[in-house]
Structure formats: structure tokens, C-alpha cells
CSV table of C-alpha atoms in Angstrom, one decimal:
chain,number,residue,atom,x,y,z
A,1480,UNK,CA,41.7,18.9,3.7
A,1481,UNK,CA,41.0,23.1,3.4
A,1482,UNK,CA,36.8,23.7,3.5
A,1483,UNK,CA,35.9,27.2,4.5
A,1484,UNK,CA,39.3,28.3,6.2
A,1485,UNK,CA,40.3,25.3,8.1
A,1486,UNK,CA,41.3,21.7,8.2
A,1487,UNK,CA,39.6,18.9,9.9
A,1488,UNK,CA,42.6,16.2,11.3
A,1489,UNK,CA,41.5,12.6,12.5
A,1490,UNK,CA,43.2,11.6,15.9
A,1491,UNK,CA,45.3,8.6,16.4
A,1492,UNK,CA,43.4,7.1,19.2
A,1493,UNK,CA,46.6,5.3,20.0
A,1494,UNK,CA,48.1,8.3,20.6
A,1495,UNK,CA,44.8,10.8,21.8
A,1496,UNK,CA,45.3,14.1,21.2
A,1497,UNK,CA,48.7,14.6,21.1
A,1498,UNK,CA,49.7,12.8,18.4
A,1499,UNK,CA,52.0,14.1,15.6
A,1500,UNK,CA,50.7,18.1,16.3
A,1501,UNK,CA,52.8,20.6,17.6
A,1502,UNK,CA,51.9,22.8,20.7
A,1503,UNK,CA,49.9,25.9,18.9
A,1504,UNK,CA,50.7,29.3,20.5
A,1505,UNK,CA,48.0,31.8,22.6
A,1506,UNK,CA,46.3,32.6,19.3
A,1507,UNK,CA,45.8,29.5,18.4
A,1508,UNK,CA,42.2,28.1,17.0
A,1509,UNK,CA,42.5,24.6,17.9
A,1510,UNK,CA,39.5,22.7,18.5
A,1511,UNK,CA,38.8,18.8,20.1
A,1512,UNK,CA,35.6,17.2,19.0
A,1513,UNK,CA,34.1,14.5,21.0
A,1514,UNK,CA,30.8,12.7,20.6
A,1515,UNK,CA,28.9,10.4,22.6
A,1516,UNK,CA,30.3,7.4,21.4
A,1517,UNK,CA,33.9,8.4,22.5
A,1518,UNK,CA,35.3,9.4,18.7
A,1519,UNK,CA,37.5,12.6,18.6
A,1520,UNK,CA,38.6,14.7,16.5
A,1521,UNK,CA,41.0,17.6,16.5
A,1522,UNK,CA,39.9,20.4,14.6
A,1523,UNK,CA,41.5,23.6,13.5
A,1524,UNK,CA,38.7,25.9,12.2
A,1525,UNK,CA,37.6,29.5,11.9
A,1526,UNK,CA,35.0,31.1,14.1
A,1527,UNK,CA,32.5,31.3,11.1
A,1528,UNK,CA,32.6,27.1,10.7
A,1529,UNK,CA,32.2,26.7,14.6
A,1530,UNK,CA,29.1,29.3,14.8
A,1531,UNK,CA,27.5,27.5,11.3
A,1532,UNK,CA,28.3,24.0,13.5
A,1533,UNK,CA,26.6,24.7,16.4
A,1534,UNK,CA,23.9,27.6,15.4
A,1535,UNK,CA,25.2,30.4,18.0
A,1536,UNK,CA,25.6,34.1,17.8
A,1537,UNK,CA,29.4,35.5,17.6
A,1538,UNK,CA,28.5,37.5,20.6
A,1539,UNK,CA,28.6,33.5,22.3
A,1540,UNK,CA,31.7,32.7,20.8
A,1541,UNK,CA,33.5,36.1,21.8
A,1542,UNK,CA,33.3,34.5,25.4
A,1543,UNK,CA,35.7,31.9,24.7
A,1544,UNK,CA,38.3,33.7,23.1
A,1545,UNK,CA,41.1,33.7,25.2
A,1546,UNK,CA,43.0,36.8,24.2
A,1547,UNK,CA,39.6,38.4,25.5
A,1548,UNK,CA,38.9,38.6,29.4
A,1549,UNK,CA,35.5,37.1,30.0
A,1550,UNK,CA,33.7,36.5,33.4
A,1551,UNK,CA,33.0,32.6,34.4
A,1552,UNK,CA,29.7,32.2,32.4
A,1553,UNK,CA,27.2,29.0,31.3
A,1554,UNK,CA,25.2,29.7,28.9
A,1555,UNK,CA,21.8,27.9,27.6
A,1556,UNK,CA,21.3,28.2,23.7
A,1557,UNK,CA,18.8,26.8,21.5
A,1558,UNK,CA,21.2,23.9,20.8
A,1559,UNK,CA,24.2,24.4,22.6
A,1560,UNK,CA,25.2,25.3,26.1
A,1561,UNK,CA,28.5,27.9,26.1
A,1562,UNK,CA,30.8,26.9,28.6
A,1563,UNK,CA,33.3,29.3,30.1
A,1564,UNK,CA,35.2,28.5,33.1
A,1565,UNK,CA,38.5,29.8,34.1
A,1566,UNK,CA,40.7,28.0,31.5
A,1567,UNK,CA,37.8,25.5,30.4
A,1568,UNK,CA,36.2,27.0,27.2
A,1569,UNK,CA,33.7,24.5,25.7
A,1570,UNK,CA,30.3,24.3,23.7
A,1571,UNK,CA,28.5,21.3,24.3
A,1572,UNK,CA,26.0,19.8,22.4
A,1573,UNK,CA,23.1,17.2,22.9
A,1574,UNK,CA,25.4,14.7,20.6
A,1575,UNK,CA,28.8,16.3,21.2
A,1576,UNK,CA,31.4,18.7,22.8
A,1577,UNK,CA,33.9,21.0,21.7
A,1578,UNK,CA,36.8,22.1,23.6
A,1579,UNK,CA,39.3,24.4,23.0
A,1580,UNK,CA,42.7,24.5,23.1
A,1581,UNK,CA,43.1,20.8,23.9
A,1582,UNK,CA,46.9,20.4,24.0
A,1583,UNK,CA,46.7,23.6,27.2
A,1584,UNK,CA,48.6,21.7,29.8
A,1585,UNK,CA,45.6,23.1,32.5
A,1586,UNK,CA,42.9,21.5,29.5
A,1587,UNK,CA,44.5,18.1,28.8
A,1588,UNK,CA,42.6,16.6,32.2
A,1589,UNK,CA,39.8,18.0,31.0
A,1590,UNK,CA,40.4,16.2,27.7
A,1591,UNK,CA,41.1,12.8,29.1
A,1592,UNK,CA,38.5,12.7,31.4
A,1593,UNK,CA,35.7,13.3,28.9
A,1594,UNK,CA,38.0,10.5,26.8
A,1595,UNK,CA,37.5,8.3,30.1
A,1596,UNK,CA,33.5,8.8,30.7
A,1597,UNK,CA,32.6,8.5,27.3
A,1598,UNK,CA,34.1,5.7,25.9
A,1599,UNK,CA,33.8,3.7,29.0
A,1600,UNK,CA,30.1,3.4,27.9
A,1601,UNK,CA,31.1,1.8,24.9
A,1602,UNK,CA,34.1,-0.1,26.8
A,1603,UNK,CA,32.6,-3.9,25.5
A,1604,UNK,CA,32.1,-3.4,22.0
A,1605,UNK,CA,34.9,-6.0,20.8
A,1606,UNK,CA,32.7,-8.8,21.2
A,1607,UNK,CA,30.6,-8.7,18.2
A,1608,UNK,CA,27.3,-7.0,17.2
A,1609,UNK,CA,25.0,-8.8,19.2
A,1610,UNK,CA,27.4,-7.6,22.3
A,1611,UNK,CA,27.4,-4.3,21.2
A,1612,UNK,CA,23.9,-4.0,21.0
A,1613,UNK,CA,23.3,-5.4,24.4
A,1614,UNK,CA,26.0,-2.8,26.1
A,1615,UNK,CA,23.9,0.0,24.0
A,1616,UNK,CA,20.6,-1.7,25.8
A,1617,UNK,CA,22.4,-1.9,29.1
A,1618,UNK,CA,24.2,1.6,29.4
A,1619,UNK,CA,20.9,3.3,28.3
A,1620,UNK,CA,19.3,1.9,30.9
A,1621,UNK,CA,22.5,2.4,33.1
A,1622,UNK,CA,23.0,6.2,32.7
A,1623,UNK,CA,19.9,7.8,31.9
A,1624,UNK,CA,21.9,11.5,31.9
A,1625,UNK,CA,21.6,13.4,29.1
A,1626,UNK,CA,24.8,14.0,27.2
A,1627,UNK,CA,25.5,17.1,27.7
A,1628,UNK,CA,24.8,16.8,31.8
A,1629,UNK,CA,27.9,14.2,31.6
A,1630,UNK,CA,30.1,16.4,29.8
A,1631,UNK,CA,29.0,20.0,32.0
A,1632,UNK,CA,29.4,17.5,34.8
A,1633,UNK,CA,33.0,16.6,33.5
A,1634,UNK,CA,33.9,20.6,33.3
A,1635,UNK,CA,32.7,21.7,36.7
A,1636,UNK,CA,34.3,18.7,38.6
A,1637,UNK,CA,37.6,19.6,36.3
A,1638,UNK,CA,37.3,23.6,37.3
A,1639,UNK,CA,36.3,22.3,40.9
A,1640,UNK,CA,38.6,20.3,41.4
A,1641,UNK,CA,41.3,23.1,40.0
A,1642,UNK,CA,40.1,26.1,41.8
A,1643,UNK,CA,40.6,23.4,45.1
A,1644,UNK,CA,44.1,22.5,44.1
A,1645,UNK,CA,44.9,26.1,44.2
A,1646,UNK,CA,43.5,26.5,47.2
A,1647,UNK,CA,45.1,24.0,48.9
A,1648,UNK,CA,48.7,25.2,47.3
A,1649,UNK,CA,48.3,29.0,48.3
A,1650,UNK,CA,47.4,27.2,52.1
A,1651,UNK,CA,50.3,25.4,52.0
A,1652,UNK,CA,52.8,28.2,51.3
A,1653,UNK,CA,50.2,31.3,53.5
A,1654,UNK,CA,50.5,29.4,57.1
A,1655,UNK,CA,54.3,29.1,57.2
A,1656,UNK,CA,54.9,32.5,56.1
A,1657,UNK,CA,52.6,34.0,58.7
A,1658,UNK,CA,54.4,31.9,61.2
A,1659,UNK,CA,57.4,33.0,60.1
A,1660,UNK,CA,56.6,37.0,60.2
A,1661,UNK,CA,55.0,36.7,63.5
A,1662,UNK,CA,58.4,34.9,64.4
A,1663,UNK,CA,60.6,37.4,63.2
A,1664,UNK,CA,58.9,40.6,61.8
A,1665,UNK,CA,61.0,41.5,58.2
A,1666,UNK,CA,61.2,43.5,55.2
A,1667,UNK,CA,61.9,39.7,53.4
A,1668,UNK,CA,59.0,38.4,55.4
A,1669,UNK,CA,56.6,41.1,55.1
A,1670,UNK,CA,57.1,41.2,50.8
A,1671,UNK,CA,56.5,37.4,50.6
A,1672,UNK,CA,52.9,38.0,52.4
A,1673,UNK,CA,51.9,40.8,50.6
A,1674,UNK,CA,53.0,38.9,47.1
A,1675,UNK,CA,50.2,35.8,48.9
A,1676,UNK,CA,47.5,37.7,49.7
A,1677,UNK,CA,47.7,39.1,46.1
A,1678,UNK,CA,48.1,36.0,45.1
A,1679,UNK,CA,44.8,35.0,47.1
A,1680,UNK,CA,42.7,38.1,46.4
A,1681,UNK,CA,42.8,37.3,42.7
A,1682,UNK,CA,42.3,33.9,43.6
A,1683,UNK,CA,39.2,34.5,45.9
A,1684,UNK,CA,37.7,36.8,42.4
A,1685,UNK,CA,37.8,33.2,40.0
A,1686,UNK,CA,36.1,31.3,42.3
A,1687,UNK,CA,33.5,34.1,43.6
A,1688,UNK,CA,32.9,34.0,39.8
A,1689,UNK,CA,32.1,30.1,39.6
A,1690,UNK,CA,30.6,30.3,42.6
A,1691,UNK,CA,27.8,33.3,41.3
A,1692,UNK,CA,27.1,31.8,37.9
A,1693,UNK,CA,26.1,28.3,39.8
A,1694,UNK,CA,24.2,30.4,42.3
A,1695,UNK,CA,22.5,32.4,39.3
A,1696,UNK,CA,21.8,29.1,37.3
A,1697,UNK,CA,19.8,27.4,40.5
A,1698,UNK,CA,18.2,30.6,41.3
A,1699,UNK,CA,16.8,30.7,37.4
A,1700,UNK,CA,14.2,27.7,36.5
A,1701,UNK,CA,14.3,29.1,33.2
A,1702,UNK,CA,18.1,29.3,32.8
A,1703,UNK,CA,17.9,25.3,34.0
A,1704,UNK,CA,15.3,24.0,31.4
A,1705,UNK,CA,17.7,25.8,28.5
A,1706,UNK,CA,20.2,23.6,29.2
A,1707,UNK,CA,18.3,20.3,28.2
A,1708,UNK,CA,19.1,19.8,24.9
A,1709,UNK,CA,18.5,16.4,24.5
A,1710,UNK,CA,15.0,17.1,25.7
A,1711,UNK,CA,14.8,19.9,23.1
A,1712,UNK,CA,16.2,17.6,20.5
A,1713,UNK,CA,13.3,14.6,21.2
A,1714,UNK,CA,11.0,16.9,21.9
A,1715,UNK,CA,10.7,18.2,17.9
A,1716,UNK,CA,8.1,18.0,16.5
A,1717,UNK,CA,10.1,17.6,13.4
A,1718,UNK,CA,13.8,16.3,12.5
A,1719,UNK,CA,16.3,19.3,12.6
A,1720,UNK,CA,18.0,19.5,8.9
A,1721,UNK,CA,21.6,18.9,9.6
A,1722,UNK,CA,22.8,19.7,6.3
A,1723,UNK,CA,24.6,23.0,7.0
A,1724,UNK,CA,26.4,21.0,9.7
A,1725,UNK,CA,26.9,17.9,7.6
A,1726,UNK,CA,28.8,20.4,4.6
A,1727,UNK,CA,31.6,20.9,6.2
A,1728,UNK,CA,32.3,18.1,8.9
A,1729,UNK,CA,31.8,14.4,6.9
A,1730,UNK,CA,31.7,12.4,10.0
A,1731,UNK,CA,28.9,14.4,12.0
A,1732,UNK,CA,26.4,11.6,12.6
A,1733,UNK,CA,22.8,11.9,11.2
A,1734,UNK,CA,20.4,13.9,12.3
A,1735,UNK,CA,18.2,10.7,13.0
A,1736,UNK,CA,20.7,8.9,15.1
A,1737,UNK,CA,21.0,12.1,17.2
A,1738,UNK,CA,17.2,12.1,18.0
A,1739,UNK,CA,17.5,8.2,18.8
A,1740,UNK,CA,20.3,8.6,21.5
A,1741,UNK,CA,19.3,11.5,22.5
A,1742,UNK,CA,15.7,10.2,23.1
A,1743,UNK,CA,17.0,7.6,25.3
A,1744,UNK,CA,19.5,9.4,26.9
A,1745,UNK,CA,17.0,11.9,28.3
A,1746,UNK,CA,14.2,9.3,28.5
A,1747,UNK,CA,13.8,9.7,32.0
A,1748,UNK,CA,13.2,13.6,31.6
A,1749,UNK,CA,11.1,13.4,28.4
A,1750,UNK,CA,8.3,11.1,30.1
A,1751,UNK,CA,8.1,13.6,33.4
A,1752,UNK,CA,7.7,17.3,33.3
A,1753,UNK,CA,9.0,19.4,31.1
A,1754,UNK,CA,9.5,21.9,33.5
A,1755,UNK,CA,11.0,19.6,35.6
A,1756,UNK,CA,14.7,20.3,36.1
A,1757,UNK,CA,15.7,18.4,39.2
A,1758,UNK,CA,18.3,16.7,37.8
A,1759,UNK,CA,20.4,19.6,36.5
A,1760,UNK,CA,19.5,21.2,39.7
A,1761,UNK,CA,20.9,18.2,42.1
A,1762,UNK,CA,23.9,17.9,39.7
A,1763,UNK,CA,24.4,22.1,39.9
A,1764,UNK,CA,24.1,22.2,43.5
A,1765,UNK,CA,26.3,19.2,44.1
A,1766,UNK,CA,29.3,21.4,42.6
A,1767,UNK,CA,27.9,24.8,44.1
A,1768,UNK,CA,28.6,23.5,47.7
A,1769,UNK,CA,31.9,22.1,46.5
A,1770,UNK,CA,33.1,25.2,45.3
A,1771,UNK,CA,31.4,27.2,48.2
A,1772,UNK,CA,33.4,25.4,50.2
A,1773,UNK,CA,36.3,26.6,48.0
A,1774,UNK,CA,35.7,29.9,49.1
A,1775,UNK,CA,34.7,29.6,52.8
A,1776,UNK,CA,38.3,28.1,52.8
A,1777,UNK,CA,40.0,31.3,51.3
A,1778,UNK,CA,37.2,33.4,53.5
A,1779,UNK,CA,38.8,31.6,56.7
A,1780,UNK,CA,42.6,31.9,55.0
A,1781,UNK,CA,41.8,35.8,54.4
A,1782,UNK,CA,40.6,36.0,58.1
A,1783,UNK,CA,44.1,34.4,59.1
A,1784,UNK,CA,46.0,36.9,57.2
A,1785,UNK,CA,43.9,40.0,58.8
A,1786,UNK,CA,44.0,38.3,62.4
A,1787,UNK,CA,48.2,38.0,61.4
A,1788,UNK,CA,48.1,41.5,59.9
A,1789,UNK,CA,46.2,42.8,63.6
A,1790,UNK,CA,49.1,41.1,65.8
A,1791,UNK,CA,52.1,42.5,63.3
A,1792,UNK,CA,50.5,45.8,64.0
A,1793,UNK,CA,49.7,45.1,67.9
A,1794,UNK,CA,53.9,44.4,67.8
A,1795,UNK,CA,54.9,47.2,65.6
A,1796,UNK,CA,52.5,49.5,68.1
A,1797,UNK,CA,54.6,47.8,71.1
A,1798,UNK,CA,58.0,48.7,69.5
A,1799,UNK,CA,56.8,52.0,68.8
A,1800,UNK,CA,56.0,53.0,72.7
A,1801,UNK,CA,59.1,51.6,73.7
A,1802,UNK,CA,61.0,53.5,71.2
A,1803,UNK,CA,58.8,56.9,72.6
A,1804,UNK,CA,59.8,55.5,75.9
A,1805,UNK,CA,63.3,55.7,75.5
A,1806,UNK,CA,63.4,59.1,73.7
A,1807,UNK,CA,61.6,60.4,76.8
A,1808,UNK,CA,64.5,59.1,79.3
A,1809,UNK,CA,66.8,60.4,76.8
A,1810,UNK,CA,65.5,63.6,76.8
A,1811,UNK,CA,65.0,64.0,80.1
A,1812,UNK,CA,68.6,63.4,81.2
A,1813,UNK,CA,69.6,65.2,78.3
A,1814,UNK,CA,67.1,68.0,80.4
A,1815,UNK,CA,69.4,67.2,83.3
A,1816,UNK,CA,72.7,67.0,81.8
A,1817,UNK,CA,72.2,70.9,80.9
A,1818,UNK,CA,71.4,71.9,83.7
A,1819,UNK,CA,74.5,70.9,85.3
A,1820,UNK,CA,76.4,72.7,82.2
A,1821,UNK,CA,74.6,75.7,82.3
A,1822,UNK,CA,76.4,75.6,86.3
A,1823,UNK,CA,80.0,74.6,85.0
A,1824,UNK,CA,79.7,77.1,82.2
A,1825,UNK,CA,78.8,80.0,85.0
A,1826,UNK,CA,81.5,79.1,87.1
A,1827,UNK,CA,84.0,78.2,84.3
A,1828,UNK,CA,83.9,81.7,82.3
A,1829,UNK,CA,87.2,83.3,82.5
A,1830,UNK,CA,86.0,86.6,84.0
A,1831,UNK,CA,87.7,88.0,86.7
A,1832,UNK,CA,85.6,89.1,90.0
A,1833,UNK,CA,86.8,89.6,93.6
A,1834,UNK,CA,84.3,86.8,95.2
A,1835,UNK,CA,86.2,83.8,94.0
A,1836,UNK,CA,89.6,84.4,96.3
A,1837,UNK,CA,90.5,82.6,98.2
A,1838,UNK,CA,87.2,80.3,98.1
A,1839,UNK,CA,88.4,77.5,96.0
A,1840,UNK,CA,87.3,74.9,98.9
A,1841,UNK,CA,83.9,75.8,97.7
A,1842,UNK,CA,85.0,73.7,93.8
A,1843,UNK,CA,83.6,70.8,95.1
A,1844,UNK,CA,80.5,71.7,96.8
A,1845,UNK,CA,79.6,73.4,93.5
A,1846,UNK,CA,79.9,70.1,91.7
A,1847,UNK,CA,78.2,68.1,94.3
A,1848,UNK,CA,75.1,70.0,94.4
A,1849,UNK,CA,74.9,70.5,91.0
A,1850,UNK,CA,75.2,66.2,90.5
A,1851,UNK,CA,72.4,66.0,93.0
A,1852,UNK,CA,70.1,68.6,91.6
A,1853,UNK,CA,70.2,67.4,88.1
A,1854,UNK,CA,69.8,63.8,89.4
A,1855,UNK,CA,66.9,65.2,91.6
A,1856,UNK,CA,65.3,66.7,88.6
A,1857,UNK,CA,65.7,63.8,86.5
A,1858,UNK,CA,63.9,61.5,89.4
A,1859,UNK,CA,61.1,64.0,89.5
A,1860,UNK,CA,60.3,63.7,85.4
A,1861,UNK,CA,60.6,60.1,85.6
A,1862,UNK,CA,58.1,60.0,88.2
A,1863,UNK,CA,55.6,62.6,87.1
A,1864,UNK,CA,55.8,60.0,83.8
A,1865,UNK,CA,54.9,57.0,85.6
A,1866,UNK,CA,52.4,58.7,88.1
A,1867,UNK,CA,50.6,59.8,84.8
A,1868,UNK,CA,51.3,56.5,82.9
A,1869,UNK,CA,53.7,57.4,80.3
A,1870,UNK,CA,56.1,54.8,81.1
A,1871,UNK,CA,55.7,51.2,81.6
């Protein structure tokens, strides 16, 4: 059905969010719509609809355009917290989330984890009415998080758990080709660790990035309370008008339902505080040491490579003396060697002179002595080198 430059398509929950649509290139606008209650939608909408949907500035949505580069970033908005991490670009709503690009082969965990958590609250409703009810009473009670702290809690275990798997990969392949250039010190070698640490600087940048934004929200109170929405939405002092939203999307639940569930899903923070924002905070810094540890693993990886890069040097340095070494012996007998030319050429040049008769006994003496001095001076340099520490 065409409304304002896109098409809304029902998914077969048989067959989730791959069924009967074709993989959509980079530029592609493709959307997945889940609520609370587990119901999805695939969506395939402009940016206009998706800013009139949510009520968010298009400087909010630029951040999730993938053709654009964007640093990690979660954002609290009146109603709607913009997610952006790594390959994880969602807005999430007190009632519902949107996530992009949902057939991504990096976003489809993302996507059937969020399928898992929110429709195993509603896991018992084939029982009838009066069962459905009671599972509504129970998981109320059950899980008193907010909506949207279930489905940021979904994203940051899913980027997490990501940024770890990385990790764990670029360990895997880093320690045996370290081991292998210490072995044997190679042009092959040395290209393959140059290609990893790139490999792990760029790494070590995404999950810095995580790694600050969670640091940033649970240094900011302020930041922290924006992202309650459900406590936002219970806490009006009027009903919201939904009818922009309910224009364009027919199966957007009403705007009285939203402040029911809503009410009890944040019952727990409505009755306390409003300021109080320990629960986002214990559920931020539960992921902030998870992916600080993350990064203290590629800090001590990076100090492997530099302790690695140290001892190729240290061995390079060693080769290099001995090489400096051996062009000093060479030299020196080369020193040597011409000074027991410089005799044979006196002697050998065909000039005729008287003192040469009858002395040709004296052939061999000449060649002897001049063996023994060059020998002599070639001790002597050799020795002068050690005496002054040269030479090993």
C-alpha cells in the first residue's frame, strides 16, 4: 500500500523477517518495527514518515544513515532514544523499536533476539483470555523494566558481544603470527603483522567509541533521566495525540494502551524519584565494564605486538653488528692483503737495476717477511678492535 513515499509490508511470523523480500542493497531504506507485544513489521519508508513517527529532528536521523560515517552515539529525545552503534542503527520508543536494515547479516541477531525477549513475555497466550490476562498480571510484575531498557539492553549486549567476537578472532590469528616472525624474521611474516595491527588499530577506534559514549552517559545524570521514556509517557499530565503517528501506520496501538503498559512497565520508577536513574545506570555500567574489558584486551594485545616489534628490532640490531663486524675483518685483511702487493709490485716491475744479480736467493725471504708482516698487521687491528670493544 503507497502513503507518503513508502509501503508498509506485514511479516509472516512463520517465516520472520526474511520472508518473501529480497536482500536490499547499501542504499537501502528498509526498516523492522517491533512493539512490546512481540508484533513486527517490515517497513520500507522515507526519512520524512520515520521523523513524523517518532517526533525527531533530521539532524537525529542523519546519524543512522549508513552511507554517512557517524561516531558510536545514544541519544535521549523527547520520545525516542537514537541508537547508533557500529552496525546497530535503531530508534527506540517507550512502545516500540525500529531497526534498520534488518535483513544485514551483522543485524539479523540483533533482530531475533529482540523477536526472542519480547514475545517470550507473551509466550502463554494460547490458553484463552483469562490466561492471557494472568501472563499480562504476572510478567508486569515479573519484569518491571521499561521497554525501551529491554530493547537498549538487547543492542549493547548484541554490539558487546560483537566488538568481543572480534576481539577474540584478531587474538586468535595476532599470537601465531608473532610467534612465527620471532621464529623466522620475513618479508611474508613481517606484511601479515603490519596488515593485523591495522586490522587492530581500527578495531581498538570502534570500541574506544562504545566505550566513551557509555562513559559519557554514566558520567551525565541528565543524559540518564532522558532516556526514560516510559516514565515521560506516564508521567503526562495529559494523553499525547497520536494522530500524526496513527495517519500513516494503521496498526500503531492507541495512545491509551501506550500509557497503560507503559505505566506498569516503569511502575517501579514512577513511584520513586524522578531523578532517580539507578536502574539505567546499573544496566549502563554492567555493559561499560564489559566492553572495557574489550579494550584492556586489545590494550594488552597492542602491548604484545610493541614488546614483539622491540625483540624484532633487538634481532635486526644483532644482525646488523655482526654484519659491521665482518666488514671490519674484511677490510682489515683487505688492509693487509695490500700491503703485501704494494711489496710484489715493487719487486715485480720489469726495470732493470744492478742490485738484483746474482741475489735471487733473497725471492723467498722477500715473500716470507712480507706473509709475516701483513699477518702481523692484521693481528694488531684485530686486537686494537677487541681491546676497544668493537668486536665480540
Amino acid at each position: 500500500m503507497g502513503r507518503e513515499g513508502g509501503y508498509v509490508v506485514p511479516v509472516d511470523p512463520g517465516t520472520g523477517t526474511g520472508g518473501g523480500l529480497k536482500k536490499k542493497g547499501a542504499g537501502s531504506r528498509s526498516w523492522i518495527l517491533m512493539d512490546s507485544s512481540g508484533q513486527e513489521t517490515v517497513l520500507d519508508v522515507d526519512k520524512y514518515a520515520i521523523m513524523h513517527r517518532v517526533q525527531i529532528h533530521a539532524r537525529d536521523l542523519r546519524i543512522l544513515d549508513p552511507l554517512l560515517s557517524y561516531p558510536s552515539a545514544i541519544l535521549g529525545r523527547d520520545r525516542a532514544i537514537v541508537l547508533n552503534l557500529e552496525h546497530i542503527k535503531a530508534i527506540i520508543t517507550a512502545e516500540e523499536v525500529l531497526l534498520r536494515d534488518p535483513l544485514d547479516d551483522n543485524v539479523t541477531p540483533v533482530v531475533e533476539e529482540l523477536r526472542r525477549r519480547l514475545k517470550s513475555v507473551n509466550s502463554n497466550h494460547e490458553d484463552g483470555k483469562e490466561l492471557l490476562a494472568h501472563n499480562d498480571v504476572e510478567n508486569g510484575e515479573e519484569d518491571e523494566s521499561p521497554f525501551e531498557f529491554r530493547a537498549l539492553e538487547v543492542a549493547l549486549e548484541a554490539i558487546c558481544s560483537y566488538l568481543a567476537a572480534r576481539t577474540i578472532e584478531l587474538e586468535t590469528a595476532v599470537y601465531p603470527a608473532l610467534d612465527m616472525l620471532t621464529s623466522k624474521i620475513s618479508s611474508r611474516n613481517l606484511d601479515r603483522v603490519r596488515k593485523l595491527k591495522s586490522q587492530m588499530t581500527r578495531l581498538t577506534a570502534r570500541v574506544q567509541k562504545v566505550r566513551d559514549e557509555l562513559e559519557q552517559l554514566l558520567d551525565d545524570d541528565d543524559d540518564m533521566a532522558d532516556l526514560y521514556l516510559s516514565r515521560k509517557l506516564a508521567g503526562a499530565s495529559s494523553p499525547v495525540s497520536g494522530s500524526g503517528a496513527a495517519g500513516w501506520f494503521l496498526a500503531t496501538p492507541t495512545i491509551g494502551s501506550k500509557i497503560s503498559r507503559a505505566s506498569r512497565a516503569s511502575v517501579a520508577t514512577v513511584r520513586g524519584d524522578e531523578d532517580d536513574v539507578e536502574e539505567l545506570e546499573m544496566l549502563l555500567e554492567a555493559y561499560f565494564m564489559q566492553i572495557d574489558s574489550t579494550l584492556n584486551k586489545l590494550a594488552t594485545l597492542r602491548e604484545y605486538i610493541d614488546n614483539t616489534e622491540d625483540y624484532i628490532n633487538i634481532q635486526l640490531d644483532n644482525h646488523r653488528n655482526q654484519l659491521i663486524q665482518l666488514e671490519l675483518f674484511l677490510s682489515s685483511g683487505t688492509v693487509c692483503m695490500s700491503i703485501y702487493s704494494l711489496i710484489a709490485g715493487i719487486f715485480g716491475m720489469n726495470i732493470p737495476y744492478t742490485w738484483n744479480d746474482d741475489h735471487g736467493y733473497m725471492f723467498k725471504w722477500v715473500v716470507v717477511f712480507s706473509g709475516f708482516l701483513a699477518a702481523l698487521t692484521f693481528v694488531l687491528i684485530i686486537s686494537y678492535a677487541r681491546f676497544k670493544g668493537l668486536v665480540g
